[in-house]
């Protein structure tokens, strides 16, 4: 499955830091926007769909934990990575309990943040792949529950074929379900 870049919102009251982060993330193939306050971030989130928010913990007006709470209540599918120059285990534990995906010390090597984003991207790719597979299984299950007499006859023949030890050749036009029938035969055979 090919990887797509994530849509990321960087939230930090230091505008220069946001610009640098945007350049780094863009160079890594991600689409990045930034906001210099929690309220500006929430405004952007109403207009755009983000995969990830990277937020500073210490900000005036609305701090990172308040923003995290708002994001998780309004946009539960959006992941959040918290950044802080004041790294402490207590803050990290609180952020994780509040629903943050991860916690990274600000000002450290940006590769640490890039690694965390890479792990998140792998997780999101797996979730998407899992969802696609579930949809495909649902389609196959719906086909197998068909009351169509012709299809039920085909399944009857497929069960007989599965019970034998013979090689089976499934023929048919493109899109008629040959792969579904082949999988059905295999799953119902002693060879499965």
PDB file of C-alpha atoms in Angstrom:
ATOM      1  CA  UNK A   1       0.000   0.000   0.000  1.00  0.00           C
ATOM      2  CA  UNK A   2       1.494   3.318  -1.013  1.00  0.00           C
ATOM      3  CA  UNK A   3       2.016   5.897   1.673  1.00  0.00           C
ATOM      4  CA  UNK A   4       0.431   9.272   1.394  1.00  0.00           C
ATOM      5  CA  UNK A   5       1.644  12.262   3.331  1.00  0.00           C
ATOM      6  CA  UNK A   6      -0.373  13.261   6.364  1.00  0.00           C
ATOM      7  CA  UNK A   7      -2.270  16.515   6.678  1.00  0.00           C
ATOM      8  CA  UNK A   8      -0.752  18.094   9.783  1.00  0.00           C
ATOM      9  CA  UNK A   9      -1.582  21.195  11.826  1.00  0.00           C
ATOM     10  CA  UNK A  10       1.268  22.625  13.920  1.00  0.00           C
ATOM     11  CA  UNK A  11       0.117  24.758  16.875  1.00  0.00           C
ATOM     12  CA  UNK A  12       2.659  26.888  18.721  1.00  0.00           C
ATOM     13  CA  UNK A  13       2.662  30.480  19.945  1.00  0.00           C
ATOM     14  CA  UNK A  14       6.143  30.937  18.388  1.00  0.00           C
ATOM     15  CA  UNK A  15       5.418  31.713  14.731  1.00  0.00           C
ATOM     16  CA  UNK A  16       9.034  31.156  13.624  1.00  0.00           C
ATOM     17  CA  UNK A  17       9.000  27.677  15.161  1.00  0.00           C
ATOM     18  CA  UNK A  18       5.771  26.928  13.243  1.00  0.00           C
ATOM     19  CA  UNK A  19       7.347  28.053   9.956  1.00  0.00           C
ATOM     20  CA  UNK A  20      10.408  25.847  10.516  1.00  0.00           C
ATOM     21  CA  UNK A  21       8.205  22.858  11.393  1.00  0.00           C
ATOM     22  CA  UNK A  22       6.089  23.451   8.286  1.00  0.00           C
ATOM     23  CA  UNK A  23       9.253  23.400   6.119  1.00  0.00           C
ATOM     24  CA  UNK A  24      10.530  20.196   7.766  1.00  0.00           C
ATOM     25  CA  UNK A  25       7.177  18.421   7.463  1.00  0.00           C
ATOM     26  CA  UNK A  26       6.691  19.548   3.855  1.00  0.00           C
ATOM     27  CA  UNK A  27      10.164  18.239   2.994  1.00  0.00           C
ATOM     28  CA  UNK A  28       9.065  14.855   4.405  1.00  0.00           C
ATOM     29  CA  UNK A  29       6.042  14.774   2.080  1.00  0.00           C
ATOM     30  CA  UNK A  30       3.378  15.984   4.484  1.00  0.00           C
ATOM     31  CA  UNK A  31       0.946  18.846   3.974  1.00  0.00           C
ATOM     32  CA  UNK A  32       1.338  21.217   6.902  1.00  0.00           C
ATOM     33  CA  UNK A  33      -0.506  24.286   8.168  1.00  0.00           C
ATOM     34  CA  UNK A  34       0.151  26.206  11.354  1.00  0.00           C
ATOM     35  CA  UNK A  35      -1.695  28.201  13.962  1.00  0.00           C
ATOM     36  CA  UNK A  36      -0.246  30.423  16.691  1.00  0.00           C
ATOM     37  CA  UNK A  37      -3.035  29.813  19.222  1.00  0.00           C
ATOM     38  CA  UNK A  38      -5.468  27.112  20.261  1.00  0.00           C
ATOM     39  CA  UNK A  39      -8.483  29.119  19.111  1.00  0.00           C
ATOM     40  CA  UNK A  40      -6.902  29.708  15.683  1.00  0.00           C
ATOM     41  CA  UNK A  41      -6.182  25.964  15.479  1.00  0.00           C
ATOM     42  CA  UNK A  42      -9.807  25.078  16.216  1.00  0.00           C
ATOM     43  CA  UNK A  43     -10.902  27.558  13.532  1.00  0.00           C
ATOM     44  CA  UNK A  44      -8.644  25.869  10.967  1.00  0.00           C
ATOM     45  CA  UNK A  45      -9.918  22.456  12.046  1.00  0.00           C
ATOM     46  CA  UNK A  46     -13.493  23.531  11.301  1.00  0.00           C
ATOM     47  CA  UNK A  47     -12.396  24.309   7.723  1.00  0.00           C
ATOM     48  CA  UNK A  48      -9.957  21.421   7.058  1.00  0.00           C
ATOM     49  CA  UNK A  49      -9.611  17.716   7.778  1.00  0.00           C
ATOM     50  CA  UNK A  50      -6.346  17.001   9.570  1.00  0.00           C
ATOM     51  CA  UNK A  51      -4.816  13.617  10.352  1.00  0.00           C
ATOM     52  CA  UNK A  52      -2.562  15.008  13.059  1.00  0.00           C
ATOM     53  CA  UNK A  53      -2.177  18.057  15.285  1.00  0.00           C
ATOM     54  CA  UNK A  54       1.241  18.781  16.768  1.00  0.00           C
ATOM     55  CA  UNK A  55       0.706  21.167  19.670  1.00  0.00           C
ATOM     56  CA  UNK A  56       2.946  22.942  22.121  1.00  0.00           C
ATOM     57  CA  UNK A  57       1.918  22.290  25.721  1.00  0.00           C
ATOM     58  CA  UNK A  58       2.637  25.771  27.090  1.00  0.00           C
ATOM     59  CA  UNK A  59       0.710  28.519  25.270  1.00  0.00           C
ATOM     60  CA  UNK A  60      -1.147  31.632  26.464  1.00  0.00           C
ATOM     61  CA  UNK A  61      -4.973  31.735  26.363  1.00  0.00           C
ATOM     62  CA  UNK A  62      -5.562  28.038  25.691  1.00  0.00           C
ATOM     63  CA  UNK A  63      -2.743  25.679  26.640  1.00  0.00           C
ATOM     64  CA  UNK A  64      -1.978  22.436  24.836  1.00  0.00           C
ATOM     65  CA  UNK A  65      -3.931  20.247  27.259  1.00  0.00           C
ATOM     66  CA  UNK A  66      -7.078  22.362  26.813  1.00  0.00           C
ATOM     67  CA  UNK A  67      -6.609  22.197  23.040  1.00  0.00           C
ATOM     68  CA  UNK A  68      -6.115  18.419  23.262  1.00  0.00           C
ATOM     69  CA  UNK A  69      -9.387  18.123  25.203  1.00  0.00           C
ATOM     70  CA  UNK A  70     -11.252  20.222  22.589  1.00  0.00           C
ATOM     71  CA  UNK A  71      -9.797  18.219  19.705  1.00  0.00           C
ATOM     72  CA  UNK A  72     -10.626  14.866  21.260  1.00  0.00           C
ATOM     73  CA  UNK A  73     -14.205  15.924  22.028  1.00  0.00           C
ATOM     74  CA  UNK A  74     -14.900  17.573  18.638  1.00  0.00           C
ATOM     75  CA  UNK A  75     -12.622  15.560  16.307  1.00  0.00           C
ATOM     76  CA  UNK A  76     -12.060  12.120  17.896  1.00  0.00           C
ATOM     77  CA  UNK A  77     -10.386  10.721  14.757  1.00  0.00           C
ATOM     78  CA  UNK A  78      -7.610  13.314  14.795  1.00  0.00           C
ATOM     79  CA  UNK A  79      -4.390  12.271  16.526  1.00  0.00           C
ATOM     80  CA  UNK A  80      -2.386  14.711  18.652  1.00  0.00           C
ATOM     81  CA  UNK A  81       1.316  14.809  19.452  1.00  0.00           C
ATOM     82  CA  UNK A  82       2.190  17.124  22.337  1.00  0.00           C
ATOM     83  CA  UNK A  83       5.435  19.141  22.335  1.00  0.00           C
ATOM     84  CA  UNK A  84       7.003  20.896  25.271  1.00  0.00           C
ATOM     85  CA  UNK A  85      10.312  22.400  26.237  1.00  0.00           C
ATOM     86  CA  UNK A  86       9.453  21.407  29.808  1.00  0.00           C
ATOM     87  CA  UNK A  87       9.650  17.651  29.415  1.00  0.00           C
ATOM     88  CA  UNK A  88       8.545  15.759  32.458  1.00  0.00           C
ATOM     89  CA  UNK A  89       7.241  12.251  32.919  1.00  0.00           C
ATOM     90  CA  UNK A  90       4.230  13.638  34.797  1.00  0.00           C
ATOM     91  CA  UNK A  91       3.240  15.892  31.859  1.00  0.00           C
ATOM     92  CA  UNK A  92       3.750  13.055  29.391  1.00  0.00           C
ATOM     93  CA  UNK A  93       1.551  10.695  31.404  1.00  0.00           C
ATOM     94  CA  UNK A  94      -1.191  13.330  31.739  1.00  0.00           C
ATOM     95  CA  UNK A  95      -1.123  14.056  27.992  1.00  0.00           C
ATOM     96  CA  UNK A  96      -1.318  10.360  27.134  1.00  0.00           C
ATOM     97  CA  UNK A  97      -4.203   9.840  29.578  1.00  0.00           C
ATOM     98  CA  UNK A  98      -6.011  12.751  27.939  1.00  0.00           C
ATOM     99  CA  UNK A  99      -5.741  11.031  24.556  1.00  0.00           C
ATOM    100  CA  UNK A 100      -2.495  12.290  23.021  1.00  0.00           C
ATOM    101  CA  UNK A 101      -0.885   9.850  20.596  1.00  0.00           C
ATOM    102  CA  UNK A 102       2.591  10.772  21.779  1.00  0.00           C
ATOM    103  CA  UNK A 103       4.662  13.305  23.664  1.00  0.00           C
ATOM    104  CA  UNK A 104       7.944  14.747  22.343  1.00  0.00           C
ATOM    105  CA  UNK A 105      10.373  17.172  23.952  1.00  0.00           C
ATOM    106  CA  UNK A 106      10.472  20.409  21.967  1.00  0.00           C
ATOM    107  CA  UNK A 107      13.875  21.552  20.810  1.00  0.00           C
ATOM    108  CA  UNK A 108      15.232  18.017  20.722  1.00  0.00           C
ATOM    109  CA  UNK A 109      16.351  16.478  17.450  1.00  0.00           C
ATOM    110  CA  UNK A 110      13.445  16.868  14.975  1.00  0.00           C
ATOM    111  CA  UNK A 111      14.082  13.280  13.869  1.00  0.00           C
ATOM    112  CA  UNK A 112      12.431  12.111  17.106  1.00  0.00           C
ATOM    113  CA  UNK A 113       9.224  13.880  16.049  1.00  0.00           C
ATOM    114  CA  UNK A 114       9.588  12.586  12.467  1.00  0.00           C
ATOM    115  CA  UNK A 115       9.897   9.002  13.840  1.00  0.00           C
ATOM    116  CA  UNK A 116       6.718   9.469  15.892  1.00  0.00           C
ATOM    117  CA  UNK A 117       4.903  10.794  12.814  1.00  0.00           C
ATOM    118  CA  UNK A 118       6.178   7.790  10.829  1.00  0.00           C
ATOM    119  CA  UNK A 119       4.814   5.383  13.457  1.00  0.00           C
ATOM    120  CA  UNK A 120       1.479   7.193  13.401  1.00  0.00           C
ATOM    121  CA  UNK A 121       1.418   7.071   9.604  1.00  0.00           C
ATOM    122  CA  UNK A 122       2.016   3.303   9.673  1.00  0.00           C
ATOM    123  CA  UNK A 123      -0.821   2.902  12.187  1.00  0.00           C
ATOM    124  CA  UNK A 124      -3.195   5.002  10.055  1.00  0.00           C
ATOM    125  CA  UNK A 125      -2.207   3.029   6.923  1.00  0.00           C
ATOM    126  CA  UNK A 126      -2.956  -0.229   8.759  1.00  0.00           C
ATOM    127  CA  UNK A 127      -6.323   1.114   9.949  1.00  0.00           C
ATOM    128  CA  UNK A 128      -7.218   2.069   6.376  1.00  0.00           C
ATOM    129  CA  UNK A 129      -6.082  -1.300   5.033  1.00  0.00           C
ATOM    130  CA  UNK A 130      -8.073  -3.063   7.760  1.00  0.00           C
ATOM    131  CA  UNK A 131     -11.190  -1.054   6.896  1.00  0.00           C
ATOM    132  CA  UNK A 132     -10.827  -1.887   3.188  1.00  0.00           C
ATOM    133  CA  UNK A 133     -10.415  -5.581   4.000  1.00  0.00           C
ATOM    134  CA  UNK A 134     -13.504  -5.507   6.252  1.00  0.00           C
ATOM    135  CA  UNK A 135     -15.514  -3.937   3.431  1.00  0.00           C
ATOM    136  CA  UNK A 136     -14.291  -6.600   1.003  1.00  0.00           C
ATOM    137  CA  UNK A 137     -15.186  -9.405   3.447  1.00  0.00           C
ATOM    138  CA  UNK A 138     -18.652  -7.881   3.902  1.00  0.00           C
ATOM    139  CA  UNK A 139     -19.150  -7.854   0.130  1.00  0.00           C
ATOM    140  CA  UNK A 140     -18.085 -11.511  -0.124  1.00  0.00           C
ATOM    141  CA  UNK A 141     -20.328 -12.493   2.801  1.00  0.00           C
ATOM    142  CA  UNK A 142     -23.251 -10.737   1.127  1.00  0.00           C
ATOM    143  CA  UNK A 143     -22.553 -12.635  -2.088  1.00  0.00           C
ATOM    144  CA  UNK A 144     -22.419 -15.973  -0.284  1.00  0.00           C
ATOM    145  CA  UNK A 145     -25.766 -15.273   1.411  1.00  0.00           C
ATOM    146  CA  UNK A 146     -27.432 -14.685  -1.948  1.00  0.00           C
ATOM    147  CA  UNK A 147     -30.783 -16.417  -2.541  1.00  0.00           C
ATOM    148  CA  UNK A 148     -30.149 -16.456  -6.273  1.00  0.00           C
ATOM    149  CA  UNK A 149     -30.779 -20.083  -7.400  1.00  0.00           C
ATOM    150  CA  UNK A 150     -28.016 -19.938 -10.031  1.00  0.00           C
ATOM    151  CA  UNK A 151     -25.459 -18.743  -7.479  1.00  0.00           C
ATOM    152  CA  UNK A 152     -26.611 -21.325  -4.921  1.00  0.00           C
ATOM    153  CA  UNK A 153     -26.109 -23.979  -7.637  1.00  0.00           C
ATOM    154  CA  UNK A 154     -22.585 -22.652  -8.207  1.00  0.00           C
ATOM    155  CA  UNK A 155     -21.865 -22.861  -4.463  1.00  0.00           C
ATOM    156  CA  UNK A 156     -23.178 -26.431  -4.397  1.00  0.00           C
ATOM    157  CA  UNK A 157     -20.758 -27.390  -7.171  1.00  0.00           C
ATOM    158  CA  UNK A 158     -17.977 -25.504  -5.349  1.00  0.00           C
ATOM    159  CA  UNK A 159     -18.638 -27.504  -2.138  1.00  0.00           C
ATOM    160  CA  UNK A 160     -18.412 -30.761  -4.116  1.00  0.00           C
ATOM    161  CA  UNK A 161     -15.173 -29.569  -5.722  1.00  0.00           C
ATOM    162  CA  UNK A 162     -13.779 -28.640  -2.294  1.00  0.00           C
ATOM    163  CA  UNK A 163     -14.513 -32.137  -0.995  1.00  0.00           C
ATOM    164  CA  UNK A 164     -12.476 -33.732  -3.800  1.00  0.00           C
ATOM    165  CA  UNK A 165      -8.713 -33.828  -4.090  1.00  0.00           C
ATOM    166  CA  UNK A 166      -8.785 -32.784  -7.756  1.00  0.00           C
ATOM    167  CA  UNK A 167      -7.285 -29.654  -9.301  1.00  0.00           C
ATOM    168  CA  UNK A 168     -10.027 -27.138 -10.065  1.00  0.00           C
ATOM    169  CA  UNK A 169     -10.214 -24.627 -12.924  1.00  0.00           C
ATOM    170  CA  UNK A 170     -12.709 -21.805 -12.464  1.00  0.00           C
ATOM    171  CA  UNK A 171     -13.758 -20.110 -15.714  1.00  0.00           C
ATOM    172  CA  UNK A 172     -15.929 -17.072 -16.306  1.00  0.00           C
ATOM    173  CA  UNK A 173     -16.041 -13.543 -17.574  1.00  0.00           C
ATOM    174  CA  UNK A 174     -14.200 -10.738 -15.849  1.00  0.00           C
ATOM    175  CA  UNK A 175     -15.993  -9.516 -12.725  1.00  0.00           C
ATOM    176  CA  UNK A 176     -18.213 -12.575 -12.242  1.00  0.00           C
ATOM    177  CA  UNK A 177     -16.674 -13.688  -8.936  1.00  0.00           C
ATOM    178  CA  UNK A 178     -14.159 -16.335 -10.005  1.00  0.00           C
ATOM    179  CA  UNK A 179     -11.774 -15.277  -7.257  1.00  0.00           C
ATOM    180  CA  UNK A 180     -14.566 -15.467  -4.652  1.00  0.00           C
ATOM    181  CA  UNK A 181     -15.493 -18.982  -5.787  1.00  0.00           C
ATOM    182  CA  UNK A 182     -11.829 -20.076  -5.824  1.00  0.00           C
ATOM    183  CA  UNK A 183     -11.353 -18.734  -2.295  1.00  0.00           C
ATOM    184  CA  UNK A 184     -14.588 -20.445  -1.187  1.00  0.00           C
ATOM    185  CA  UNK A 185     -13.384 -23.777  -2.604  1.00  0.00           C
ATOM    186  CA  UNK A 186     -10.004 -23.394  -0.923  1.00  0.00           C
ATOM    187  CA  UNK A 187     -11.479 -22.429   2.472  1.00  0.00           C
ATOM    188  CA  UNK A 188     -13.840 -25.403   2.400  1.00  0.00           C
ATOM    189  CA  UNK A 189     -11.197 -27.925   1.320  1.00  0.00           C
ATOM    190  CA  UNK A 190      -8.826 -30.083   3.319  1.00  0.00           C
ATOM    191  CA  UNK A 191      -5.961 -28.002   1.886  1.00  0.00           C
ATOM    192  CA  UNK A 192      -7.057 -24.709   3.493  1.00  0.00           C
TER     193      UNK A 192
END
